[in-house]
Every structure is written in C-alpha cells, then in structure tokens.
Amino acid sequence: MHNKRLWFIGLALISVVSSTLAQTTVVFSDVAVLPMNTTKILPHQDVVVENGLIKTIKPTARNKYANATVIDASGKYLMPGLADMHVHLPRKDQFGYGLDQFFQLHLAAGITTLRSMRGDEADPELQRLIGEGKKLAPDLYISAPPFSARYWLSSDSLTRLVRQYKSSGFQLLKVLSIPSVTWYDTLTQIARKENIRLAGHAPAGVLFAKALGQGIGCIEHLGGYETLPIDKPDFDEAVQRTLANKVYNCPTLDWYFVNYTQITLDSLKRRRGLDRLPTALLQSWNQTMENYLSQQARKHPDSLRKEQVAENQYVLHKLEVLKRLYPESH
C-alpha cells in the first residue's frame, strides 16, 4: 500500500510539473544528471527549463532564479525520458484497466514517448488532446490502421487512402503483410510521393532487399533478416542497404523471448509494475499466459525444460543480427 501511495504521488507530481513546464521557468536544483553522451554522472547540477525546453545545465551554487518554480531535487536523479517505440494502445477498458491507466503506468516508469504501431481512426484526436495538454500521457507518435494482404486496393484507392491518413495526422503507414509485389511497389511509390514514411513488417526474400532501398523507414521485429544466413553475401548486402538508406529497426526482442519460451512464467510474474494492475486483470493474464506458454512449449520442446530455459536458435539469430547491424552498441 505504501508503494502504491508513492506511485500515485509521483503521478500527481508528473501532472503538476508537466503543466508547469509548458508555461513557465522551472529549475531542478541540486540534482544528479544522467547524460546520454558519457557514462559519468554529473552531481549537484541546476537544470533550468523554460517553456518546456532545457535552457542551461550548470553546477549548483548560490544561484538566484527570479519568477521561477524551483524544485529541490537534492538526492535525486534527472535523465531524459525513455521511449517505447512499439506499443499497441488498449482500445477498451478491461477489469478497470484502460487507456488512462496504460499512459499512467508508462509515465510512472519514466517513459515519455510512445510510438503506436496498431493505428485506429481515433488516434489523431487522442494525439491532439495530448499535445494540447488536455490528457496526461507520454508524447504520442501514431501509425495509420495497418495495411495487410487481406485488403487489396487499386492504385487510385491506395492514393486516396494514404492522403486521407496523412491529412488526418497519422505519421506512419504500417504494413502487416502484402498481397503482391506489384501492390507493395505501388504503395512505396505513393508513400514517397505523399512524403509519409513506411514502417512495419518487412517482406521476406528478394523483396526484402528491394524494400530496404525503396522507402521503408523502420522495420519491426527485425523481420526479413531471419531468412538470410549471417555468413552469406546476401546478409552483408542487407546490412549495407540498411545503413546506407538509414532504415531503422525496432527489434521487440522481449516479445520473442516470451514467444519462444526464453522466459519462464515465474520470471514474468516477478516483473516490476505488475502489482499496479487490477487483481482481476492479473488473474486473467496469468491464466492466458499459462495456456500460451504451455502451447509454445509443445511447439518448441527444446526451448523450455522445466524451469531451465534453453537457447532458441531463432532468437539467437536475431541477437546476432543486432550485433552485425550495430556493432558499436555491443
């Protein structure tokens, strides 16, 4: 109960500070700063924020700040907000947990930016409310309702739909699957012409290499690379195309750790934050996960042996892909 009380106090502070930051000058006084360009912590700093933007960071002294809200942050740390670049927003309340609770949990965890990758027609209005400070939530980037192989559209219909999505405020086009190579070529051409980026699931095989140079801006789940043996020239070419065309990757490896039974249910239950969820929702989640992991263990019998997790080659391949793509991060 004590931890939950602190959590709600923290959310209240976030609400007050975020509304204050957008309007005036706020000083975080005597705070330890965690910068992103060095591993060293900068102790005893004053961070001055004006109208939501950091103006100065300087050592704490006898600094005077007129007409500013000064927050005594001694003994605390300040760092840039985290970003979750692949979320699916909850579309309805379930057991007392809905969109507002989803946003609150992310803010409480220090996540200040979300990228929604399962778009809905209501998202532009939601983004507007967040941008105007009328809804407490992380900054939100939105992809359009996804394209898939089930929905074949003519070139004219695709053009009208892409223009509609862009004018509505969607910032990305999400591709789940494609009905044909010709259709994908048409979509990429329209996206370039309308100046809106493609993201999502990458097509496999020959089309994957083509997609890397055809306008896809971000690949989800490291899709496409898994069909390429790492020690073959095709993989090296894919890496070069990825870097040359500045294609981003959103690995979502944690999902694969769960999907391929690289994480036991007990370890999932111990994850921080689950105690913030409604009891009925946790019970439903627990039963669903037990059934799901049992099913996956039958599909991948070598990946889970009692409580000892064995390495899955599919997951290991994705980890190796990351090392080859971004060696400086390992």
Short mmCIF file of C-alpha atoms in Angstrom, two decimals:
data_model
loop_
_atom_site.label_atom_id
_atom_site.label_comp_id
_atom_site.label_asym_id
_atom_site.label_seq_id
_atom_site.Cartn_x
_atom_site.Cartn_y
_atom_site.Cartn_z
CA MET A 1 0.00 0.00 0.00
CA HIS A 2 2.87 2.36 0.85
CA ASN A 3 4.47 1.82 -2.58
CA LYS A 4 1.16 2.41 -4.34
CA ARG A 5 0.68 5.66 -2.41
CA LEU A 6 4.11 6.84 -3.51
CA TRP A 7 3.29 5.86 -7.09
CA PHE A 8 0.14 7.99 -7.15
CA ILE A 9 2.01 10.88 -5.50
CA GLY A 10 4.61 10.54 -8.27
CA LEU A 11 1.92 10.72 -10.95
CA ALA A 12 0.45 13.80 -9.32
CA LEU A 13 3.92 15.39 -9.35
CA ILE A 14 4.32 14.49 -13.04
CA SER A 15 0.99 16.18 -13.77
CA VAL A 16 1.94 19.35 -11.88
CA VAL A 17 5.46 19.56 -13.31
CA SER A 18 4.41 18.80 -16.91
CA SER A 19 1.75 21.51 -16.88
CA THR A 20 4.16 23.94 -15.22
CA LEU A 21 7.00 23.17 -17.65
CA ALA A 22 4.91 24.16 -20.63
CA GLN A 23 4.08 27.58 -19.21
CA THR A 24 6.96 29.00 -17.21
CA THR A 25 10.52 28.54 -15.92
CA VAL A 26 11.26 25.50 -13.77
CA VAL A 27 14.56 24.78 -12.04
CA PHE A 28 15.57 21.33 -10.83
CA SER A 29 18.05 22.35 -8.15
CA ASP A 30 20.98 20.28 -6.88
CA VAL A 31 20.10 17.25 -8.99
CA ALA A 32 22.38 14.49 -10.28
CA VAL A 33 22.17 14.47 -14.09
CA LEU A 34 22.48 11.27 -16.12
CA PRO A 35 23.63 12.50 -19.56
CA MET A 36 23.45 10.35 -22.68
CA ASN A 37 26.88 11.27 -24.09
CA THR A 38 29.00 9.95 -21.23
CA THR A 39 28.88 7.24 -18.58
CA LYS A 40 29.71 9.76 -15.85
CA ILE A 41 27.00 11.13 -13.58
CA LEU A 42 27.05 14.91 -13.18
CA PRO A 43 26.34 15.58 -9.48
CA HIS A 44 24.95 18.78 -7.94
CA GLN A 45 23.56 20.46 -11.04
CA ASP A 46 20.88 23.09 -11.61
CA VAL A 47 18.78 22.31 -14.69
CA VAL A 48 16.82 25.31 -15.95
CA VAL A 49 13.80 24.60 -18.14
CA GLU A 50 11.97 27.40 -19.96
CA ASN A 51 8.67 26.74 -21.73
CA GLY A 52 9.31 23.02 -21.79
CA LEU A 53 12.87 23.23 -23.17
CA ILE A 54 16.15 22.84 -21.27
CA LYS A 55 17.98 26.17 -21.35
CA THR A 56 21.01 25.59 -19.12
CA ILE A 57 22.69 22.91 -17.03
CA LYS A 58 25.21 24.31 -14.57
CA PRO A 59 26.76 23.40 -11.22
CA THR A 60 24.64 24.20 -8.21
CA ALA A 61 25.83 27.30 -6.37
CA ARG A 62 24.10 30.27 -4.85
CA ASN A 63 22.07 30.70 -8.00
CA LYS A 64 19.12 33.04 -7.93
CA TYR A 65 16.12 32.42 -10.14
CA ALA A 66 13.52 35.15 -10.41
CA ASN A 67 9.97 34.21 -11.38
CA ALA A 68 10.83 30.51 -11.49
CA THR A 69 9.43 27.39 -9.86
CA VAL A 70 12.40 25.84 -8.02
CA ILE A 71 12.20 22.12 -7.25
CA ASP A 72 14.64 20.88 -4.61
CA ALA A 73 15.99 17.73 -6.28
CA SER A 74 18.88 17.03 -3.92
CA GLY A 75 19.50 13.30 -3.58
CA LYS A 76 17.58 12.62 -6.80
CA TYR A 77 18.50 11.91 -10.42
CA LEU A 78 17.39 13.53 -13.67
CA MET A 79 17.63 11.84 -17.05
CA PRO A 80 15.99 12.07 -20.48
CA GLY A 81 12.64 10.36 -20.77
CA LEU A 82 12.59 6.83 -22.18
CA ALA A 83 10.77 5.89 -25.38
CA ASP A 84 8.79 2.75 -26.16
CA MET A 85 8.84 2.54 -29.94
CA HIS A 86 6.33 -0.28 -30.42
CA VAL A 87 3.09 -0.26 -28.44
CA HIS A 88 -0.47 -1.31 -29.15
CA LEU A 89 -2.84 1.01 -27.32
CA PRO A 90 -5.67 -0.64 -25.35
CA ARG A 91 -8.91 0.09 -27.17
CA LYS A 92 -11.33 -0.72 -24.36
CA ASP A 93 -11.32 -0.91 -20.58
CA GLN A 94 -10.80 -4.38 -19.17
CA PHE A 95 -11.15 -5.13 -15.46
CA GLY A 96 -10.75 -1.43 -14.68
CA TYR A 97 -7.66 -1.02 -16.86
CA GLY A 98 -7.83 1.17 -19.94
CA LEU A 99 -6.05 3.87 -21.88
CA ASP A 100 -5.60 6.30 -18.97
CA GLN A 101 -4.09 3.58 -16.75
CA PHE A 102 -1.88 2.48 -19.65
CA PHE A 103 -0.49 6.01 -20.01
CA GLN A 104 -0.05 6.45 -16.25
CA LEU A 105 2.00 3.26 -15.93
CA HIS A 106 4.31 4.38 -18.72
CA LEU A 107 4.83 7.81 -17.17
CA ALA A 108 5.50 6.25 -13.77
CA ALA A 109 8.20 4.11 -15.41
CA GLY A 110 9.88 7.19 -16.92
CA ILE A 111 8.57 6.63 -20.45
CA THR A 112 7.73 9.98 -22.02
CA THR A 113 7.40 8.95 -25.69
CA LEU A 114 5.29 6.22 -27.27
CA ARG A 115 5.01 5.08 -30.88
CA SER A 116 1.67 3.40 -31.54
CA MET A 117 2.04 0.65 -34.13
CA ARG A 118 -1.57 -0.54 -34.30
CA GLY A 119 -3.38 2.52 -35.55
CA ASP A 120 -7.00 3.46 -35.08
CA GLU A 121 -9.17 6.19 -36.58
CA ALA A 122 -9.50 7.79 -33.13
CA ASP A 123 -5.73 8.25 -32.65
CA PRO A 124 -5.30 11.70 -34.30
CA GLU A 125 -7.81 13.21 -31.86
CA LEU A 126 -6.08 11.46 -28.98
CA GLN A 127 -2.74 12.84 -30.14
CA ARG A 128 -4.23 16.34 -30.35
CA LEU A 129 -5.53 16.17 -26.76
CA ILE A 130 -2.11 15.05 -25.52
CA GLY A 131 -0.34 17.77 -27.49
CA GLU A 132 -2.63 20.44 -26.06
CA GLY A 133 -2.03 19.21 -22.52
CA LYS A 134 -5.63 18.10 -22.07
CA LYS A 135 -4.69 14.46 -21.42
CA LEU A 136 -1.82 13.35 -19.20
CA ALA A 137 0.20 10.94 -21.33
CA PRO A 138 3.58 10.46 -22.99
CA ASP A 139 4.17 12.17 -26.33
CA LEU A 140 2.45 10.00 -28.92
CA TYR A 141 3.50 9.17 -32.48
CA ILE A 142 0.85 7.33 -34.45
CA SER A 143 0.80 4.91 -37.36
CA ALA A 144 -2.26 4.54 -39.56
CA PRO A 145 -4.54 1.50 -39.39
CA PRO A 146 -2.37 -1.28 -40.83
CA PHE A 147 -2.33 -2.50 -44.40
CA SER A 148 -2.48 -6.27 -44.85
CA ALA A 149 -2.74 -8.88 -47.58
CA ARG A 150 -6.46 -9.24 -46.87
CA TYR A 151 -7.20 -5.80 -48.27
CA TRP A 152 -6.24 -5.39 -51.91
CA LEU A 153 -6.75 -1.85 -53.19
CA SER A 154 -6.25 -0.33 -56.61
CA SER A 155 -3.62 2.35 -57.14
CA ASP A 156 -6.25 5.12 -57.09
CA SER A 157 -7.85 3.76 -53.92
CA LEU A 158 -4.46 3.42 -52.24
CA THR A 159 -3.60 7.01 -53.14
CA ARG A 160 -6.85 8.34 -51.70
CA LEU A 161 -6.43 6.31 -48.52
CA VAL A 162 -2.81 7.38 -47.98
CA ARG A 163 -3.77 11.04 -48.49
CA GLN A 164 -6.66 10.62 -46.06
CA TYR A 165 -4.39 9.09 -43.43
CA LYS A 166 -1.79 11.84 -43.82
CA SER A 167 -4.33 14.67 -43.70
CA SER A 168 -5.84 13.11 -40.57
CA GLY A 169 -2.49 13.38 -38.80
CA PHE A 170 -1.05 9.89 -39.00
CA GLN A 171 2.74 9.99 -39.19
CA LEU A 172 3.48 6.48 -40.45
CA LEU A 173 1.96 3.86 -42.71
CA LYS A 174 2.03 0.43 -41.05
CA VAL A 175 2.41 -2.65 -43.26
CA LEU A 176 1.44 -6.01 -41.77
CA SER A 177 1.56 -8.12 -44.93
CA ILE A 178 1.31 -7.62 -48.68
CA PRO A 179 -0.98 -9.18 -51.30
CA SER A 180 1.60 -8.92 -54.11
CA VAL A 181 4.94 -7.45 -55.12
CA THR A 182 3.20 -5.06 -57.53
CA TRP A 183 0.92 -3.82 -54.76
CA TYR A 184 3.91 -3.19 -52.48
CA ASP A 185 5.74 -1.31 -55.23
CA THR A 186 2.67 0.87 -55.73
CA LEU A 187 2.34 1.61 -52.01
CA THR A 188 6.00 2.60 -51.67
CA GLN A 189 5.74 4.92 -54.68
CA ILE A 190 2.63 6.59 -53.26
CA ALA A 191 4.25 6.96 -49.84
CA ARG A 192 7.29 8.67 -51.35
CA LYS A 193 5.12 10.99 -53.42
CA GLU A 194 2.94 11.92 -50.44
CA ASN A 195 6.00 12.23 -48.16
CA ILE A 196 4.89 9.80 -45.47
CA ARG A 197 7.13 7.04 -44.17
CA LEU A 198 6.51 3.30 -44.30
CA ALA A 199 7.10 1.08 -41.30
CA GLY A 200 6.10 -2.36 -40.16
CA HIS A 201 6.69 -5.95 -41.19
CA ALA A 202 9.30 -6.33 -43.89
CA PRO A 203 8.65 -8.69 -46.80
CA ALA A 204 10.97 -11.69 -46.98
CA GLY A 205 13.29 -12.97 -49.67
CA VAL A 206 14.26 -10.93 -52.72
CA LEU A 207 11.64 -8.30 -51.95
CA PHE A 208 13.27 -7.62 -48.57
CA ALA A 209 16.49 -6.40 -50.18
CA LYS A 210 14.40 -4.32 -52.55
CA ALA A 211 12.35 -2.84 -49.71
CA LEU A 212 15.50 -1.66 -47.93
CA GLY A 213 16.17 0.70 -50.81
CA GLN A 214 12.59 1.52 -51.66
CA GLY A 215 11.47 3.77 -48.85
CA ILE A 216 10.68 1.65 -45.80
CA GLY A 217 11.66 3.78 -42.82
CA CYS A 218 11.56 1.30 -39.97
CA ILE A 219 11.43 -2.49 -39.77
CA GLU A 220 9.62 -4.06 -36.84
CA HIS A 221 10.82 -7.25 -35.12
CA LEU A 222 13.96 -7.50 -37.32
CA GLY A 223 11.69 -9.04 -39.91
CA GLY A 224 13.28 -10.09 -43.19
CA TYR A 225 16.77 -10.61 -41.79
CA GLU A 226 15.82 -14.01 -40.35
CA THR A 227 15.67 -15.51 -43.86
CA LEU A 228 19.29 -14.54 -44.56
CA PRO A 229 22.17 -16.73 -43.32
CA ILE A 230 24.56 -14.43 -41.48
CA ASP A 231 27.69 -15.82 -43.14
CA LYS A 232 26.41 -15.26 -46.70
CA PRO A 233 26.87 -12.23 -49.03
CA ASP A 234 23.11 -11.56 -49.11
CA PHE A 235 23.19 -10.73 -45.41
CA ASP A 236 26.13 -8.35 -45.80
CA GLU A 237 24.28 -6.64 -48.64
CA ALA A 238 21.17 -6.27 -46.47
CA VAL A 239 23.23 -4.68 -43.69
CA GLN A 240 24.84 -2.25 -46.14
CA ARG A 241 21.44 -1.31 -47.60
CA THR A 242 20.01 -0.82 -44.11
CA LEU A 243 22.76 1.58 -43.10
CA ALA A 244 23.04 3.37 -46.44
CA ASN A 245 19.30 4.07 -46.60
CA LYS A 246 19.08 4.95 -42.88
CA VAL A 247 16.48 2.28 -42.20
CA TYR A 248 15.68 1.98 -38.51
CA ASN A 249 14.98 -1.28 -36.71
CA CYS A 250 12.66 -1.82 -33.75
CA PRO A 251 13.70 -5.31 -32.55
CA THR A 252 10.98 -6.04 -29.92
CA LEU A 253 13.21 -8.88 -28.72
CA ASP A 254 11.40 -9.18 -25.41
CA TRP A 255 8.33 -10.40 -27.28
CA TYR A 256 10.43 -13.13 -28.90
CA PHE A 257 11.91 -14.12 -25.55
CA VAL A 258 8.35 -14.77 -24.37
CA ASN A 259 7.03 -16.23 -27.62
CA TYR A 260 9.86 -18.73 -27.91
CA THR A 261 9.75 -19.62 -24.21
CA GLN A 262 13.05 -17.97 -23.35
CA ILE A 263 11.45 -16.56 -20.20
CA THR A 264 9.60 -18.61 -17.60
CA LEU A 265 6.19 -17.59 -16.33
CA ASP A 266 7.58 -17.17 -12.80
CA SER A 267 10.11 -14.63 -14.04
CA LEU A 268 7.35 -12.75 -15.88
CA LYS A 269 5.29 -12.63 -12.69
CA ARG A 270 8.20 -11.02 -10.85
CA ARG A 271 8.46 -8.10 -13.25
CA ARG A 272 8.11 -4.70 -11.66
CA GLY A 273 4.85 -2.91 -12.33
CA LEU A 274 2.54 -5.91 -12.42
CA ASP A 275 1.42 -5.12 -8.88
CA ARG A 276 -0.05 -1.86 -10.23
CA LEU A 277 -2.63 -3.74 -12.30
CA PRO A 278 -6.14 -4.70 -11.13
CA THR A 279 -6.29 -8.12 -9.47
CA ALA A 280 -8.93 -9.44 -11.89
CA LEU A 281 -6.81 -8.40 -14.87
CA LEU A 282 -3.74 -10.12 -13.39
CA GLN A 283 -5.69 -13.32 -12.81
CA SER A 284 -6.94 -13.30 -16.41
CA TRP A 285 -3.42 -12.56 -17.70
CA ASN A 286 -1.92 -15.34 -15.57
CA GLN A 287 -4.33 -17.94 -16.96
CA THR A 288 -3.81 -16.74 -20.52
CA MET A 289 -0.02 -16.86 -20.17
CA GLU A 290 -0.06 -20.33 -18.61
CA ASN A 291 -2.09 -21.64 -21.54
CA TYR A 292 0.03 -19.78 -24.09
CA LEU A 293 3.42 -20.85 -22.74
CA SER A 294 2.25 -24.46 -22.45
CA GLN A 295 1.20 -24.33 -26.09
CA GLN A 296 4.53 -22.78 -27.12
CA ALA A 297 6.49 -25.35 -25.12
CA ARG A 298 4.75 -28.09 -27.10
CA LYS A 299 5.60 -26.31 -30.36
CA HIS A 300 9.22 -25.71 -29.30
CA PRO A 301 10.02 -28.65 -26.97
CA ASP A 302 13.75 -27.93 -26.95
CA SER A 303 13.29 -24.35 -25.77
CA LEU A 304 11.83 -24.98 -22.33
CA ARG A 305 12.91 -27.68 -19.92
CA LYS A 306 11.06 -27.31 -16.62
CA GLU A 307 12.37 -24.06 -15.10
CA GLN A 308 15.62 -24.01 -17.06
CA VAL A 309 15.40 -22.08 -20.30
CA ALA A 310 17.33 -23.45 -23.25
CA GLU A 311 18.56 -21.17 -26.02
CA ASN A 312 16.36 -20.92 -29.09
CA GLN A 313 18.22 -20.68 -32.39
CA TYR A 314 15.67 -18.29 -33.90
CA VAL A 315 16.18 -15.83 -31.04
CA LEU A 316 19.96 -16.27 -31.16
CA HIS A 317 19.89 -15.38 -34.86
CA LYS A 318 18.06 -12.13 -34.10
CA LEU A 319 20.61 -11.25 -31.41
CA GLU A 320 23.41 -11.86 -33.90
CA VAL A 321 21.63 -9.70 -36.49
CA LEU A 322 21.63 -6.83 -34.00
CA LYS A 323 25.35 -7.25 -33.36
CA ARG A 324 26.10 -7.13 -37.08
CA LEU A 325 23.84 -4.14 -37.70
CA TYR A 326 25.00 -2.09 -34.73
CA PRO A 327 28.40 -3.40 -33.54
CA GLU A 328 29.12 -0.20 -31.60
CA SER A 329 26.24 -0.96 -29.22
CA HIS A 330 27.70 -4.29 -28.09
#
